[in-house]
Coordinates of C-alpha atoms in Angstrom, one line a residue:
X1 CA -7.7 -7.6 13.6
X2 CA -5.0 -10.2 12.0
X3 CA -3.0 -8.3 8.8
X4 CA -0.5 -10.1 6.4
X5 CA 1.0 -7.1 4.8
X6 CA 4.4 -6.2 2.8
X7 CA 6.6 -4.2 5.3
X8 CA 6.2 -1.0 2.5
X9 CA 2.7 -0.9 3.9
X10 CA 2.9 -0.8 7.4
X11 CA 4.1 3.2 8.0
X12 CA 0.6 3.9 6.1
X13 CA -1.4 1.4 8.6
X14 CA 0.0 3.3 11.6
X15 CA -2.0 6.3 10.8
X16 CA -5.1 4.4 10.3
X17 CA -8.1 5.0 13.2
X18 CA -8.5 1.4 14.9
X19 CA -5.8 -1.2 16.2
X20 CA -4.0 -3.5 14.1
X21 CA -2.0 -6.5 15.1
X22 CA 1.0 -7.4 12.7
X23 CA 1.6 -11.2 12.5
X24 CA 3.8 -12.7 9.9
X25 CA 2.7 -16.3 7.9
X26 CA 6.0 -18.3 8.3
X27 CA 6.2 -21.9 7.6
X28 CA 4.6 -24.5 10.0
X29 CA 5.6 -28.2 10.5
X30 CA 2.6 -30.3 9.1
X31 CA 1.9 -31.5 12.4
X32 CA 0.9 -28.3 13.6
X33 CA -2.8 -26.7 13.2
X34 CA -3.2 -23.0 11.8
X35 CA -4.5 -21.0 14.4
X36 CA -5.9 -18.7 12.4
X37 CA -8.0 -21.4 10.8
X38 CA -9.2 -22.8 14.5
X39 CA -11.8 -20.7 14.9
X40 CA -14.8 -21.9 12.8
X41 CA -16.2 -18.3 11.2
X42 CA -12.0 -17.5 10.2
X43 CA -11.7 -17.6 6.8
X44 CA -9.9 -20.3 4.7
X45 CA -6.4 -19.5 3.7
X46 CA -5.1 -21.3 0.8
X47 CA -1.6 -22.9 1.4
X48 CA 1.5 -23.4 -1.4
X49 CA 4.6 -23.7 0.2
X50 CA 6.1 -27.7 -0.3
X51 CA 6.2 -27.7 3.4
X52 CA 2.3 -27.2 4.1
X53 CA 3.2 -24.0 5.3
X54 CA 0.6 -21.1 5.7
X55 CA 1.5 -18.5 3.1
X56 CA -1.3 -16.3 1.9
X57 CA -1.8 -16.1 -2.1
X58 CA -1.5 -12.9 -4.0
X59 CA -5.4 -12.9 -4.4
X60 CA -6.1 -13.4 -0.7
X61 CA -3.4 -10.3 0.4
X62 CA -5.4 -8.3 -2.5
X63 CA -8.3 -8.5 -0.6
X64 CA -7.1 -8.1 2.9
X65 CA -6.1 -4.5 1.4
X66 CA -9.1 -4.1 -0.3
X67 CA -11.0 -5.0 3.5
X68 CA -8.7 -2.2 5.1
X69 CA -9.5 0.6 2.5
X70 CA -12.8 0.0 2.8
X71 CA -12.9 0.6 6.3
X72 CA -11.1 3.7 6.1
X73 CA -13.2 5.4 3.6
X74 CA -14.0 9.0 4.3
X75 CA -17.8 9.6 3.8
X76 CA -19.2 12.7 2.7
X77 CA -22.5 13.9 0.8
X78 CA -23.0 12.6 -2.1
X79 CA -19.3 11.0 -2.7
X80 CA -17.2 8.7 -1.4
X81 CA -13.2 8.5 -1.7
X82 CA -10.4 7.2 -0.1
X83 CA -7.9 9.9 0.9
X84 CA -4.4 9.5 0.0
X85 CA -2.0 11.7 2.2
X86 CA 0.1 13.6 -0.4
X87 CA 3.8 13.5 -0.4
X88 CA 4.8 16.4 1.8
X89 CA 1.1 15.9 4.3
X90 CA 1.4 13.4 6.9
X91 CA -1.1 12.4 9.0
X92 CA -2.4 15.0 11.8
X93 CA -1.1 14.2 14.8
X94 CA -2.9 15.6 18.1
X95 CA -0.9 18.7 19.6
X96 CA -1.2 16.9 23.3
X97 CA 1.5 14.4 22.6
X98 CA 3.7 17.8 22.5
X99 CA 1.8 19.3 25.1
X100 CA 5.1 19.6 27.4
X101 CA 6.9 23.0 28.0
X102 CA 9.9 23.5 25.6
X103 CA 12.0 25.8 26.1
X104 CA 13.4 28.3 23.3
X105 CA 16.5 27.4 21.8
X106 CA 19.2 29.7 22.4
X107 CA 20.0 32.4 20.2
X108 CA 17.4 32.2 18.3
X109 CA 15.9 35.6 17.7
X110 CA 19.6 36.7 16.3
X111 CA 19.3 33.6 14.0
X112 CA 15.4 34.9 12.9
X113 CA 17.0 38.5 12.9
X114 CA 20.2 37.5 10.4
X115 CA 18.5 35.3 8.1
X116 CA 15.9 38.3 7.4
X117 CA 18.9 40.0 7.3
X118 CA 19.9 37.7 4.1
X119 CA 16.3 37.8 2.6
X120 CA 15.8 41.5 2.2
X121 CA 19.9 41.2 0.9
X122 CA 18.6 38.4 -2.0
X123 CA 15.8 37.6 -4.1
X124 CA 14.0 34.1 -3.7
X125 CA 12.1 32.0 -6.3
X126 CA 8.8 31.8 -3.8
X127 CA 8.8 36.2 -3.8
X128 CA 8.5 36.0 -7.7
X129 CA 4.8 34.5 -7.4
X130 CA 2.3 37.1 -6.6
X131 CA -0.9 34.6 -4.7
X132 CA -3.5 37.6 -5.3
X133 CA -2.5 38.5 -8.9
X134 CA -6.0 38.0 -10.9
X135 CA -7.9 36.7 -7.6
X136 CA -8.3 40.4 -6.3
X137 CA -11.4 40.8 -8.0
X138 CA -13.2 38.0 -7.5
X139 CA -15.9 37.7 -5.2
X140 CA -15.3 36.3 -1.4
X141 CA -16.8 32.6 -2.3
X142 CA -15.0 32.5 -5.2
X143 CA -11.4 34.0 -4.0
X144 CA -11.4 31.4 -0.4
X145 CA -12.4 28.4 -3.1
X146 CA -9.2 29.7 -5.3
X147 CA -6.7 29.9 -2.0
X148 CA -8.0 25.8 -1.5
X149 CA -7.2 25.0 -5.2
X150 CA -4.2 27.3 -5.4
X151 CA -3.0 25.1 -2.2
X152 CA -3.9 21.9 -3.3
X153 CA -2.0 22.3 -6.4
X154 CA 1.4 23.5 -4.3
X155 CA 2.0 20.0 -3.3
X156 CA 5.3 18.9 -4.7
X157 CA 5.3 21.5 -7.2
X158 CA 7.5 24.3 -8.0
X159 CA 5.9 27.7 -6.9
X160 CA 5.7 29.3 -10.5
X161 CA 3.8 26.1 -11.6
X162 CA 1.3 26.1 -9.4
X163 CA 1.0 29.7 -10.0
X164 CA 0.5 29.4 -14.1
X165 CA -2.0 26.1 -13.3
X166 CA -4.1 28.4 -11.2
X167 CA -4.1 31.4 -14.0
X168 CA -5.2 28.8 -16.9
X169 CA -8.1 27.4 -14.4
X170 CA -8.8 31.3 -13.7
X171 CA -8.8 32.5 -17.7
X172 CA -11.5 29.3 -17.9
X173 CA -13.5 30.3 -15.6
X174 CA -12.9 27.1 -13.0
X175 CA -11.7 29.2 -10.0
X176 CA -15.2 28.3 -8.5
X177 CA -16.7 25.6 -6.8
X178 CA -20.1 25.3 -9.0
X179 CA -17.8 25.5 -12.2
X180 CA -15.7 23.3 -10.8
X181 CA -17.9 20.8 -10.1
X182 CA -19.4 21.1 -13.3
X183 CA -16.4 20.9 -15.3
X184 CA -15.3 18.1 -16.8
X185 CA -12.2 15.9 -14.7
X186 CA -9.8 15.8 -18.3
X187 CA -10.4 19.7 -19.1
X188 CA -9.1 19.9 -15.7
X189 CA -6.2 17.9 -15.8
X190 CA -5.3 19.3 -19.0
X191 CA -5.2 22.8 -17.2
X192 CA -3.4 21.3 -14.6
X193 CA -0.6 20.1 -16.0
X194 CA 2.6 19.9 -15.5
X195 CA 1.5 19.8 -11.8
X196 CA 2.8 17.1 -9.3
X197 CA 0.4 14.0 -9.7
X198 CA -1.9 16.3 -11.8
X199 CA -4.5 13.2 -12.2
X200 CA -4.8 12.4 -9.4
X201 CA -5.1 16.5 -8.1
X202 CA -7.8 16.8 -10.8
X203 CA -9.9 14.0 -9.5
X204 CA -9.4 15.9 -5.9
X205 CA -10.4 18.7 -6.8
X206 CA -13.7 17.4 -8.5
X207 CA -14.2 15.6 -5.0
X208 CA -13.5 19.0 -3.6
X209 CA -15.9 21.1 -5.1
X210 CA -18.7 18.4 -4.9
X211 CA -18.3 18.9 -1.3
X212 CA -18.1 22.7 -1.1
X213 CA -21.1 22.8 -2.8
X214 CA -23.3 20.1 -1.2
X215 CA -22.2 20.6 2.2
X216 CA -21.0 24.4 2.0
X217 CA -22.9 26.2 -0.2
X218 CA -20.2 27.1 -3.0
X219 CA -17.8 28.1 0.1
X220 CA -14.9 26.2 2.1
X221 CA -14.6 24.7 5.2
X222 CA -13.5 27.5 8.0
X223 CA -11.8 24.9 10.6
X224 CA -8.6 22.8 10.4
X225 CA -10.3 19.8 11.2
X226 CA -13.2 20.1 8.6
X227 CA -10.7 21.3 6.0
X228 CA -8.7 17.7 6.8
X229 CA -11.5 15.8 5.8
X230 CA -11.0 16.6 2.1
X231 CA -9.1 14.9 -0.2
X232 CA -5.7 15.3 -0.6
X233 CA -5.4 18.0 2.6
X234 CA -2.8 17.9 5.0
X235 CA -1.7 19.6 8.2
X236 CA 0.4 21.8 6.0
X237 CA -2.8 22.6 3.1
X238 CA -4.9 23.0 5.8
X239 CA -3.5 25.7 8.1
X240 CA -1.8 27.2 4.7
X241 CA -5.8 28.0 3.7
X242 CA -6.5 29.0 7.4
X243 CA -4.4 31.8 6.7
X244 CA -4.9 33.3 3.4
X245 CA -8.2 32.0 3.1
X246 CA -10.1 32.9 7.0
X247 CA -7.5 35.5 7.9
X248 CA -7.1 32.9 11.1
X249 CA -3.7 31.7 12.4
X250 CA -3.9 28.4 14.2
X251 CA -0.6 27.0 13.1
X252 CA 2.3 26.7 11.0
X253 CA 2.5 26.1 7.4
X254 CA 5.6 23.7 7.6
X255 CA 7.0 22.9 3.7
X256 CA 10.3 20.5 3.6
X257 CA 12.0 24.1 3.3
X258 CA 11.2 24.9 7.0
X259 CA 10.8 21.3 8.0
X260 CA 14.6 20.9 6.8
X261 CA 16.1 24.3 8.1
X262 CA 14.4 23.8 11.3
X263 CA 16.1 20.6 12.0
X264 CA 19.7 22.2 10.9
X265 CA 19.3 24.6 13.1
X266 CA 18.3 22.5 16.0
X267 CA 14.7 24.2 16.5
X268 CA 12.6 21.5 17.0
X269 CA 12.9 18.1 18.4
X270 CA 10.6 14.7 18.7
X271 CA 8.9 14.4 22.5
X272 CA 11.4 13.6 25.0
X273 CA 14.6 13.4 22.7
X274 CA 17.3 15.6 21.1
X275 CA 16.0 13.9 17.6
X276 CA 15.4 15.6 15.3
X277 CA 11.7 15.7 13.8
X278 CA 10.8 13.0 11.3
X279 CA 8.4 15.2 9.4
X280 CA 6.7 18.6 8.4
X281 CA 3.8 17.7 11.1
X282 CA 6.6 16.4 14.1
X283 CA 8.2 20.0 13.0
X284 CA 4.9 22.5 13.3
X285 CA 4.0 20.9 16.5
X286 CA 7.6 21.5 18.1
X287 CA 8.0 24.7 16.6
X288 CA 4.5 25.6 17.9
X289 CA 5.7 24.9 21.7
X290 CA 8.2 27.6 21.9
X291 CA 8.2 30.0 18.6
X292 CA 5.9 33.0 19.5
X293 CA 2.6 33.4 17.8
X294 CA 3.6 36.9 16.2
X295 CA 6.6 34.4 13.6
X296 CA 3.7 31.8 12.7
X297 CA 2.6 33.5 9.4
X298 CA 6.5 35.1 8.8
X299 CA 8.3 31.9 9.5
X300 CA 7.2 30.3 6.4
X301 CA 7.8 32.7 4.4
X302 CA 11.3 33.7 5.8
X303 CA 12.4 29.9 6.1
X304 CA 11.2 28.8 2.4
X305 CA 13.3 31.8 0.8
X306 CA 16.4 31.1 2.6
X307 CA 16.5 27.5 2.1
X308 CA 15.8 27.9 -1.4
X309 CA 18.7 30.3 -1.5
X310 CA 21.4 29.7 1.3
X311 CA 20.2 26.5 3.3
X312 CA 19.8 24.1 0.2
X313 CA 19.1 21.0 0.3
X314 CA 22.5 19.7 -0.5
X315 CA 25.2 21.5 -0.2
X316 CA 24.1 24.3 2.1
X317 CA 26.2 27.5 1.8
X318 CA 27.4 27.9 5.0
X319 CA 30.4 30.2 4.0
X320 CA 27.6 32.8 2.5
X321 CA 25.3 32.1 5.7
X322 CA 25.8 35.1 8.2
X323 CA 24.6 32.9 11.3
X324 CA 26.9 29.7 10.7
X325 CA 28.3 30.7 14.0
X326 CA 24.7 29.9 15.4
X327 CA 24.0 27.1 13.7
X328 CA 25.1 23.4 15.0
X329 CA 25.2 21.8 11.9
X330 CA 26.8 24.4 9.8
X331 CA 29.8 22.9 7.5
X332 CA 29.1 19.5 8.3
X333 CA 27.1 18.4 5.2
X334 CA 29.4 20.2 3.1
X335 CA 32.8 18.4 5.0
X336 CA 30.2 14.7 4.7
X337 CA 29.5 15.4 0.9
X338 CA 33.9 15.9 0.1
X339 CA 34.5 12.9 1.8
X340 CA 32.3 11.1 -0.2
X341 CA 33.8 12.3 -3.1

């Protein structure tokens, strides 16, 4: 399969499920023929350059796109969509490709042990926000469909955000996938808002509920895998909801807070390096080679309050961290960020 695409596009093609060759349209002497346009079932491609030079037209390069997203659509009853990976959510990568033996780094159960050490000590933004507060009550159904919309909602958006979003959708009587489904997509966005990309979360969370309903009768999904198939659910949604949802821990929930901290610390790695990881994804699956399976559901948890806290995202404070002496890249952002200045 033959793509002429702006460079911007190709980290989103390498995700997609079949192969794709990258060639690039670069002027030809006249003399030459196209070889795309030898075989007799290609399709013509208008030329413009003064040189007679292959170079594909806006319209034709629109279309190519519009050929790949079509092929890439998601199917599911009674709806169609094409999933956009949110910000933080890359695509899920198959555990195997980490499936070698890492071993733990050192120190780090003193490191676990002193940063709860400087939780208990000082109060984060992300213990303010109570998840069960109003959702007690409602019935099972209801309450796992509320965790999905709670999480959906989380994605680039402050904790206490999210939280008022899901009260206002709660006080309306929306926490549900039948109302949900019902309801109409601008009431939703309305009560959505000031949410991260709140249109395009209420038109996933319309999809959503069409398929919890059709396919699941008003419930959620109960694996990782089926819970990937809706829209806008990553890795990180999707084992988030695992958890508060199905009471089931199969992985990490890996935010930029513990996807950051991790990497500062030295933690994780990509296969066969001393990289660091390139995203939340690369950093769940490292973590999950060594870090027992008792810190999966406290990790989170412990890592998003400290970096909110101590391990910022610029200008750390390592003089108030209490296991700088453990950490290889303590001091170094804040020496970088002087020298800049």
């Amino acid at each position: 399969m033959f793509l002429s695409l702006p460079l911007r596009h190709t980290a989103y093609l390498s995700s997609l499920p079949f192969p794709i060759r990258f060639i690039s349209f670069t002027a030809m002497p006249k003399a030459r023929k196209n070889p795309l346009l030898q075989n007799p079932g290609a399709q013509k491609i208008e030329t413009g350059s003064e040189d007679g030079g292959v170079v594909p037209t806006n319209r034709v390069r629109k279309r190519r796109v519009e050929m790949i997203a079509k092929e890439v659509k998601i199917e599911s009853p009674d709806v169609k969509f094409l999933r956009h990976p949110e910000i933080e959510d890359f695509a899920h990568k198959s555990d195997t490709a980490y499936s070698q033996s890492i071993q733990p780094p050192a120190n780090w159960e003193r490191v676990i042990e002193g940063i709860r050490r400087m939780r208990s000590s000082e109060h984060a933004p992300v213990d303010s926000i109570d998840p069960e507060e109003g959702v007690a009550s409602l019935q099972p159904k209801e309450r796992r469909f509320s965790v999905l919309v709670g999480s959906l909602l989380s994605s680039q958006t402050k904790g206490h955000v999210t939280h008022e979003a899901n009260q206002r959708l709660l006080e309306k009587g929306l926490l549900s996938a039948d109302t949900m489904d019902k309801a109409d997509e601008d009431t939703i966005k309305s009560l959505i808002y000031p949410v991260g990309f709140y249109t395009r979360k209420a038109k996933h969370l319309k999809q959503v509920a069409k398929i919890c309903v059709s396919k699941y009768e008003g419930d959620i999904p109960s694996t990782v895998d089926e819970l990937l198939l809706l829209p806008g659910v990553g890795p990180k949604i999707a084992h988030l909801v695992m958890i508060m949802a199905w009471n089931k821990v199969e992985g990490i929930c890996v935010d930029t807070h513990v996807h950051r901290v991790s990497n500062r610390l030295g933690w994780v790695s990509q296969p066969g390096t001393k990289q660091g990881t390139r995203s939340p994804e690369e950093t769940r699956i490292s973590l999950q080679q060594w870090l027992p399976k008792e810190e999966w559901v406290s990790i989170n948890l412990l890592l998003v309050g400290f970096g909110q806290t101590i391990c910022t995202p610029l200008r750390p404070h390592c003089a108030k961290c209490t296991v700088s002496e453990l950490c290889p890249s303590a001091f170094k952002e804040i020496s970088s960020s002087k020298k800049k200045l």
